[in-house]
């Protein structure tokens, strides 16, 4: 849903349902408490605010701090059963210390040392990986080895066995994104251990899934049924880069190819449905020309960005933060934000938009436009 109405602010509204304090009223409230009841008239502002009032707060994590800490964990913490992954979750300062980047999303930096293997497991939660730097790791998803390289977006949909192995003498780090908080809150999580190693140590340039599905505009007749999540294991940077480049070139030619002036963007999609790659997570990539400024917008739901290339800034709720390669930031629900590129500015984005849209809670307000 898109609206042009100005966001409402809380006003001082007289509450006629606040009666005079009496011994009888205190007795009534004691009865409520004893029977695990809470009256709505004392809770309305928290339960039904005039607009979203997220407990999560905007926050920026600097790659210059994240990576050294992940590297140090590689020196001190082994990979294997028990912890399973050397992954460090980003804890939103407003969410009480939980490793949640937002109430619905989990984001982490994962670090795999030289020649290390992270054992296989599977879980109900949907997951992806995005690689901001490094080469030489393969993730094996349901027995299909998938190369991980810089700029690649890689999927591990829910209940797919997966493990990782590093074939090089150098470490590698990437970001993980999952719907762990949403799954935890709704009690839908399952987990199962798999192989102590990975089921296939092959190192192909392209996975079997890519060889079957990654041919533009073509769908294999052998797999005509739609799938809940995308069957593509890796969305390669070379194709993402080309798509963004062509959008900006078409804009220069006067064609309506960009989402706004000097702002190219693509969405990763499930080729069987044309919808989002997974039922709970949306993933996009954005490119701004140097000097470009996006419109300020508010959206229901949570969004996380990571800077892939270039430098620029984000203004979140009126506060500007400078950004460089690898930096990550979260935008909570209905908090206004905009981006500006100092150089060409490339950013990976993921959000909980499929959940909001499926439940019809989605809403967007864009300042200064009719959208």
Coordinates of C-alpha atoms in Angstrom, one line a residue:
X1 CA 0.0 0.0 0.0
X2 CA 1.3 3.5 -0.9
X3 CA -0.2 6.6 0.7
X4 CA 0.3 10.3 0.2
X5 CA -1.2 11.2 3.6
X6 CA 1.2 12.9 6.1
X7 CA 2.1 10.4 8.9
X8 CA 0.0 11.1 12.0
X9 CA 1.7 12.1 15.2
X10 CA 0.5 11.1 18.7
X11 CA -1.7 13.8 20.2
X12 CA -2.9 14.3 23.7
X13 CA -6.3 12.6 23.6
X14 CA -8.4 12.7 26.8
X15 CA -9.1 9.1 28.0
X16 CA -12.6 9.0 29.4
X17 CA -12.0 5.4 30.5
X18 CA -9.6 6.4 33.3
X19 CA -11.9 6.3 36.3
X20 CA -11.2 7.8 39.7
X21 CA -8.9 5.7 41.9
X22 CA -11.0 3.9 44.6
X23 CA -10.6 0.8 46.8
X24 CA -13.1 -0.9 44.7
X25 CA -11.2 -0.2 41.5
X26 CA -7.9 -1.4 43.1
X27 CA -9.7 -4.6 44.1
X28 CA -10.9 -5.0 40.5
X29 CA -7.4 -4.5 39.1
X30 CA -6.0 -7.0 41.7
X31 CA -8.6 -9.5 40.4
X32 CA -7.4 -8.9 36.8
X33 CA -3.8 -9.5 37.8
X34 CA -4.6 -12.7 39.8
X35 CA -6.4 -14.1 36.8
X36 CA -3.7 -13.1 34.2
X37 CA -5.8 -10.3 32.7
X38 CA -5.0 -6.8 31.5
X39 CA -7.6 -4.2 30.7
X40 CA -7.3 -2.6 27.2
X41 CA -8.0 0.9 28.5
X42 CA -4.7 1.0 30.3
X43 CA -2.7 -0.4 27.3
X44 CA -4.2 1.3 24.2
X45 CA -1.3 3.6 23.5
X46 CA 1.2 0.7 23.4
X47 CA -1.0 -1.8 21.7
X48 CA -2.5 0.5 19.1
X49 CA -0.2 3.5 18.4
X50 CA -1.2 6.2 15.9
X51 CA 1.7 4.9 13.7
X52 CA 4.4 2.2 14.2
X53 CA 6.6 3.0 17.2
X54 CA 9.4 0.4 16.9
X55 CA 11.5 -0.7 19.8
X56 CA 14.3 -1.4 17.3
X57 CA 16.4 1.7 16.6
X58 CA 18.4 2.8 13.5
X59 CA 22.0 1.7 13.8
X60 CA 25.1 1.5 11.7
X61 CA 27.7 -1.2 12.0
X62 CA 31.1 -0.3 10.6
X63 CA 32.9 -3.0 8.5
X64 CA 36.2 -1.7 9.9
X65 CA 35.1 -2.9 13.3
X66 CA 33.1 -6.0 12.2
X67 CA 35.8 -7.7 10.2
X68 CA 38.6 -7.5 12.8
X69 CA 36.3 -8.9 15.5
X70 CA 35.2 -11.7 13.2
X71 CA 38.9 -12.4 12.3
X72 CA 39.8 -12.6 16.0
X73 CA 37.0 -15.0 16.6
X74 CA 38.6 -17.2 13.9
X75 CA 41.8 -17.3 16.0
X76 CA 39.9 -18.2 19.2
X77 CA 36.7 -20.2 18.3
X78 CA 36.8 -23.4 16.3
X79 CA 34.1 -24.4 13.8
X80 CA 32.2 -27.6 14.5
X81 CA 29.3 -29.3 16.3
X82 CA 27.8 -27.3 19.1
X83 CA 28.2 -23.8 17.7
X84 CA 28.0 -25.1 14.1
X85 CA 28.9 -21.7 12.6
X86 CA 31.4 -18.9 13.4
X87 CA 28.6 -16.3 12.9
X88 CA 28.3 -13.1 14.9
X89 CA 24.8 -11.7 15.0
X90 CA 24.2 -7.9 14.8
X91 CA 22.2 -7.0 18.0
X92 CA 20.0 -4.0 17.6
X93 CA 20.6 -1.7 20.6
X94 CA 16.8 -1.3 21.1
X95 CA 16.0 -5.0 21.4
X96 CA 17.4 -5.8 24.8
X97 CA 20.6 -7.6 23.8
X98 CA 19.1 -10.2 21.5
X99 CA 21.1 -11.0 18.4
X100 CA 18.3 -9.5 16.3
X101 CA 18.9 -6.8 13.8
X102 CA 15.1 -6.1 13.8
X103 CA 12.0 -7.8 15.3
X104 CA 11.8 -10.0 12.1
X105 CA 15.3 -10.3 10.7
X106 CA 18.7 -11.7 11.7
X107 CA 21.9 -10.5 10.2
X108 CA 25.4 -11.7 11.0
X109 CA 29.0 -11.7 9.7
X110 CA 30.2 -15.3 9.2
X111 CA 33.9 -16.1 9.1
X112 CA 35.5 -19.3 7.8
X113 CA 39.2 -19.8 8.1
X114 CA 41.7 -21.5 5.6
X115 CA 40.8 -25.1 4.8
X116 CA 38.0 -25.1 7.3
X117 CA 34.6 -26.9 6.9
X118 CA 31.4 -25.9 8.6
X119 CA 29.3 -29.1 9.0
X120 CA 25.9 -29.6 7.4
X121 CA 22.6 -28.9 9.1
X122 CA 19.2 -27.7 8.1
X123 CA 16.6 -25.5 9.8
X124 CA 13.1 -24.3 9.1
X125 CA 14.3 -20.7 8.9
X126 CA 15.1 -19.2 5.5
X127 CA 18.6 -18.0 5.0
X128 CA 20.9 -16.3 2.4
X129 CA 24.5 -15.2 2.1
X130 CA 25.9 -12.1 0.5
X131 CA 29.6 -11.8 -0.2
X132 CA 31.2 -8.3 0.1
X133 CA 34.8 -9.6 -0.3
X134 CA 36.7 -12.8 -0.8
X135 CA 36.8 -16.0 -2.9
X136 CA 37.4 -19.7 -2.4
X137 CA 34.4 -21.0 -0.3
X138 CA 31.7 -23.3 -1.6
X139 CA 28.4 -23.7 0.1
X140 CA 26.9 -27.1 -0.4
X141 CA 23.1 -27.0 -0.5
X142 CA 21.2 -30.3 -0.6
X143 CA 24.3 -31.8 -2.1
X144 CA 24.8 -29.1 -4.8
X145 CA 28.2 -27.3 -4.4
X146 CA 27.7 -23.5 -5.0
X147 CA 30.7 -21.2 -5.5
X148 CA 30.7 -18.1 -3.3
X149 CA 32.4 -15.0 -4.8
X150 CA 32.4 -11.3 -4.3
X151 CA 29.0 -9.7 -5.1
X152 CA 27.1 -13.0 -5.2
X153 CA 23.8 -13.5 -3.5
X154 CA 23.3 -17.1 -2.4
X155 CA 20.2 -18.8 -1.1
X156 CA 19.6 -21.5 1.5
X157 CA 15.8 -21.8 1.7
X158 CA 14.2 -23.4 4.8
X159 CA 14.8 -27.1 5.4
X160 CA 17.7 -27.4 2.9
X161 CA 20.8 -29.2 4.2
X162 CA 23.8 -27.0 3.9
X163 CA 27.4 -26.7 4.9
X164 CA 30.5 -24.7 3.8
X165 CA 34.1 -25.5 3.0
X166 CA 37.0 -23.2 2.3
X167 CA 39.5 -24.6 -0.2
X168 CA 42.1 -21.8 0.1
X169 CA 44.8 -20.8 2.4
X170 CA 43.0 -17.5 3.2
X171 CA 40.0 -16.8 5.3
X172 CA 36.7 -15.5 4.0
X173 CA 33.8 -13.6 5.5
X174 CA 30.3 -12.8 4.3
X175 CA 27.0 -11.7 5.7
X176 CA 24.1 -14.1 6.6
X177 CA 20.5 -13.0 6.7
X178 CA 17.7 -15.1 8.1
X179 CA 14.1 -14.8 9.4
X180 CA 15.1 -16.2 12.9
X181 CA 13.3 -13.6 15.0
X182 CA 10.0 -14.0 13.1
X183 CA 10.3 -17.8 13.3
X184 CA 11.2 -17.7 17.0
X185 CA 8.3 -15.4 17.9
X186 CA 5.8 -17.6 16.0
X187 CA 7.2 -21.0 17.3
X188 CA 7.8 -22.5 13.8
X189 CA 11.4 -23.4 14.1
X190 CA 12.9 -26.9 13.5
X191 CA 16.5 -27.9 13.3
X192 CA 18.4 -31.1 12.3
X193 CA 22.1 -32.0 12.2
X194 CA 23.5 -33.4 8.9
X195 CA 26.9 -34.7 7.8
X196 CA 29.9 -33.9 10.0
X197 CA 31.5 -32.6 6.8
X198 CA 29.8 -31.7 3.5
X199 CA 28.3 -34.2 1.1
X200 CA 30.2 -33.0 -1.9
X201 CA 33.7 -31.4 -1.9
X202 CA 33.6 -30.6 -5.7
X203 CA 34.4 -27.0 -6.7
X204 CA 32.5 -26.3 -9.9
X205 CA 32.4 -22.8 -11.3
X206 CA 28.6 -23.1 -11.6
X207 CA 26.2 -25.2 -9.5
X208 CA 23.8 -27.7 -10.9
X209 CA 20.9 -25.3 -10.1
X210 CA 22.5 -22.5 -12.0
X211 CA 23.2 -24.7 -15.0
X212 CA 19.5 -25.6 -15.1
X213 CA 17.8 -22.3 -14.3
X214 CA 20.1 -19.4 -15.1
X215 CA 19.3 -18.9 -18.8
X216 CA 17.5 -15.5 -19.4
X217 CA 13.8 -15.9 -20.2
X218 CA 14.0 -19.7 -20.4
X219 CA 12.4 -22.3 -18.1
X220 CA 13.2 -26.0 -18.2
X221 CA 10.2 -28.1 -19.2
X222 CA 11.4 -30.7 -16.8
X223 CA 10.5 -28.5 -13.8
X224 CA 7.2 -26.8 -14.6
X225 CA 5.8 -26.8 -11.0
X226 CA 6.2 -23.6 -9.1
X227 CA 8.4 -23.6 -6.0
X228 CA 8.0 -21.8 -2.7
X229 CA 11.6 -20.5 -2.8
X230 CA 13.8 -19.9 -5.8
X231 CA 15.6 -23.0 -7.2
X232 CA 18.6 -20.8 -8.1
X233 CA 21.4 -21.2 -5.5
X234 CA 23.5 -18.2 -6.6
X235 CA 22.7 -14.9 -8.3
X236 CA 26.0 -13.9 -9.8
X237 CA 27.5 -10.4 -9.5
X238 CA 28.3 -10.2 -13.2
X239 CA 24.6 -10.3 -14.1
X240 CA 23.6 -7.9 -11.3
X241 CA 26.2 -5.4 -12.3
X242 CA 25.2 -5.6 -16.0
X243 CA 21.5 -5.1 -15.2
X244 CA 22.3 -2.0 -13.1
X245 CA 24.7 -0.6 -15.7
X246 CA 22.1 -1.0 -18.5
X247 CA 19.4 0.8 -16.4
X248 CA 21.6 3.9 -16.1
X249 CA 22.7 3.8 -19.7
X250 CA 19.0 3.6 -20.8
X251 CA 18.3 6.5 -18.5
X252 CA 21.0 8.5 -20.3
X253 CA 19.2 7.7 -23.5
X254 CA 15.9 9.1 -22.1
X255 CA 14.3 5.8 -21.4
X256 CA 12.2 5.1 -18.2
X257 CA 14.5 2.4 -16.8
X258 CA 15.4 3.6 -13.3
X259 CA 13.2 3.9 -10.1
X260 CA 14.1 7.5 -9.7
X261 CA 16.6 9.9 -11.3
X262 CA 20.2 8.4 -11.1
X263 CA 19.0 5.5 -9.0
X264 CA 19.1 2.0 -10.6
X265 CA 17.7 -1.0 -8.7
X266 CA 16.9 -4.7 -9.2
X267 CA 15.1 -7.3 -7.2
X268 CA 16.2 -10.9 -7.0
X269 CA 13.3 -13.1 -7.9
X270 CA 12.1 -16.7 -7.9
X271 CA 12.0 -17.7 -11.6
X272 CA 9.1 -20.1 -11.1
X273 CA 6.7 -17.4 -9.8
X274 CA 8.3 -14.0 -10.5
X275 CA 7.9 -13.3 -6.8
X276 CA 10.4 -13.0 -4.0
X277 CA 13.3 -15.5 -3.7
X278 CA 11.9 -16.7 -0.3
X279 CA 8.6 -16.4 1.4
X280 CA 9.8 -14.2 4.2
X281 CA 12.8 -12.2 2.8
X282 CA 13.0 -9.8 -0.1
X283 CA 16.5 -9.0 -1.6
X284 CA 17.4 -6.1 -3.8
X285 CA 20.5 -4.3 -5.1
X286 CA 20.7 -0.5 -5.6
X287 CA 23.1 1.7 -7.4
X288 CA 23.3 5.5 -7.2
X289 CA 25.3 7.7 -9.4
X290 CA 27.8 10.0 -7.7
X291 CA 25.8 12.9 -6.3
X292 CA 22.4 11.2 -6.5
X293 CA 20.0 11.6 -3.6
X294 CA 17.0 9.4 -3.2
X295 CA 13.6 10.6 -2.0
X296 CA 12.9 10.3 1.7
X297 CA 10.5 7.5 2.5
X298 CA 8.9 5.6 5.3
X299 CA 7.9 1.9 5.0
X300 CA 6.2 -0.6 7.3
X301 CA 8.6 -3.4 8.0
X302 CA 12.4 -3.7 8.6
X303 CA 15.2 -3.1 6.1
X304 CA 18.9 -3.9 6.3
X305 CA 21.5 -2.5 3.8
X306 CA 25.2 -3.3 3.3
X307 CA 27.5 -1.1 1.2
X308 CA 29.1 -3.1 -1.5
X309 CA 31.1 -0.5 -3.4
X310 CA 31.7 3.3 -3.2
X311 CA 31.0 5.8 -0.5
X312 CA 28.0 7.9 0.5
X313 CA 25.6 8.5 3.3
X314 CA 22.2 7.6 4.7
X315 CA 19.9 10.0 6.6
X316 CA 17.8 8.0 9.0
X317 CA 15.2 10.0 11.1
X318 CA 17.1 13.2 10.4
X319 CA 20.6 11.9 11.4
X320 CA 23.2 11.6 8.6
X321 CA 25.8 8.7 8.8
X322 CA 28.7 8.4 6.4
X323 CA 29.2 5.0 4.9
X324 CA 32.0 3.0 3.3
X325 CA 32.4 -0.5 1.8
X326 CA 31.1 -3.2 4.1
X327 CA 29.2 -1.0 6.4
X328 CA 25.7 -2.2 7.4
X329 CA 22.7 -0.4 8.8
X330 CA 19.1 -1.2 9.8
X331 CA 16.0 1.0 9.2
X332 CA 13.2 0.0 11.6
X333 CA 9.5 0.2 10.6
X334 CA 8.2 3.6 9.6
X335 CA 11.4 5.5 10.2
X336 CA 12.2 8.0 7.4
X337 CA 15.4 7.5 5.4
X338 CA 17.2 8.5 2.2
X339 CA 20.5 7.7 0.6
X340 CA 23.1 9.9 -1.1
X341 CA 26.1 8.8 -3.2
X342 CA 29.4 10.6 -2.9
X343 CA 30.8 8.3 -5.5
X344 CA 29.0 5.6 -7.5
X345 CA 27.2 4.0 -4.6
X346 CA 26.3 0.2 -4.6
X347 CA 24.2 -1.3 -1.8
X348 CA 22.7 -4.7 -1.2
X349 CA 19.3 -4.6 0.6
X350 CA 17.1 -7.2 2.3
X351 CA 13.8 -6.8 4.1
X352 CA 10.8 -8.5 5.6
X353 CA 8.5 -7.0 2.8
X354 CA 7.0 -10.4 1.7
X355 CA 5.6 -10.9 5.3
X356 CA 4.2 -7.4 5.4
X357 CA 2.6 -7.7 1.9
X358 CA 1.2 -11.2 2.4
X359 CA -0.5 -10.0 5.6
X360 CA -1.5 -6.7 4.0
X361 CA 0.3 -4.6 6.6
X362 CA 2.5 -3.0 3.9
X363 CA 2.4 0.8 3.6
X364 CA 4.8 3.3 2.1
X365 CA 5.0 7.1 2.3
X366 CA 7.4 9.0 0.0
X367 CA 7.9 12.7 0.8
X368 CA 7.3 15.2 -2.0
X369 CA 5.7 12.8 -4.5
X370 CA 2.2 11.5 -5.4
X371 CA 3.2 7.9 -4.6

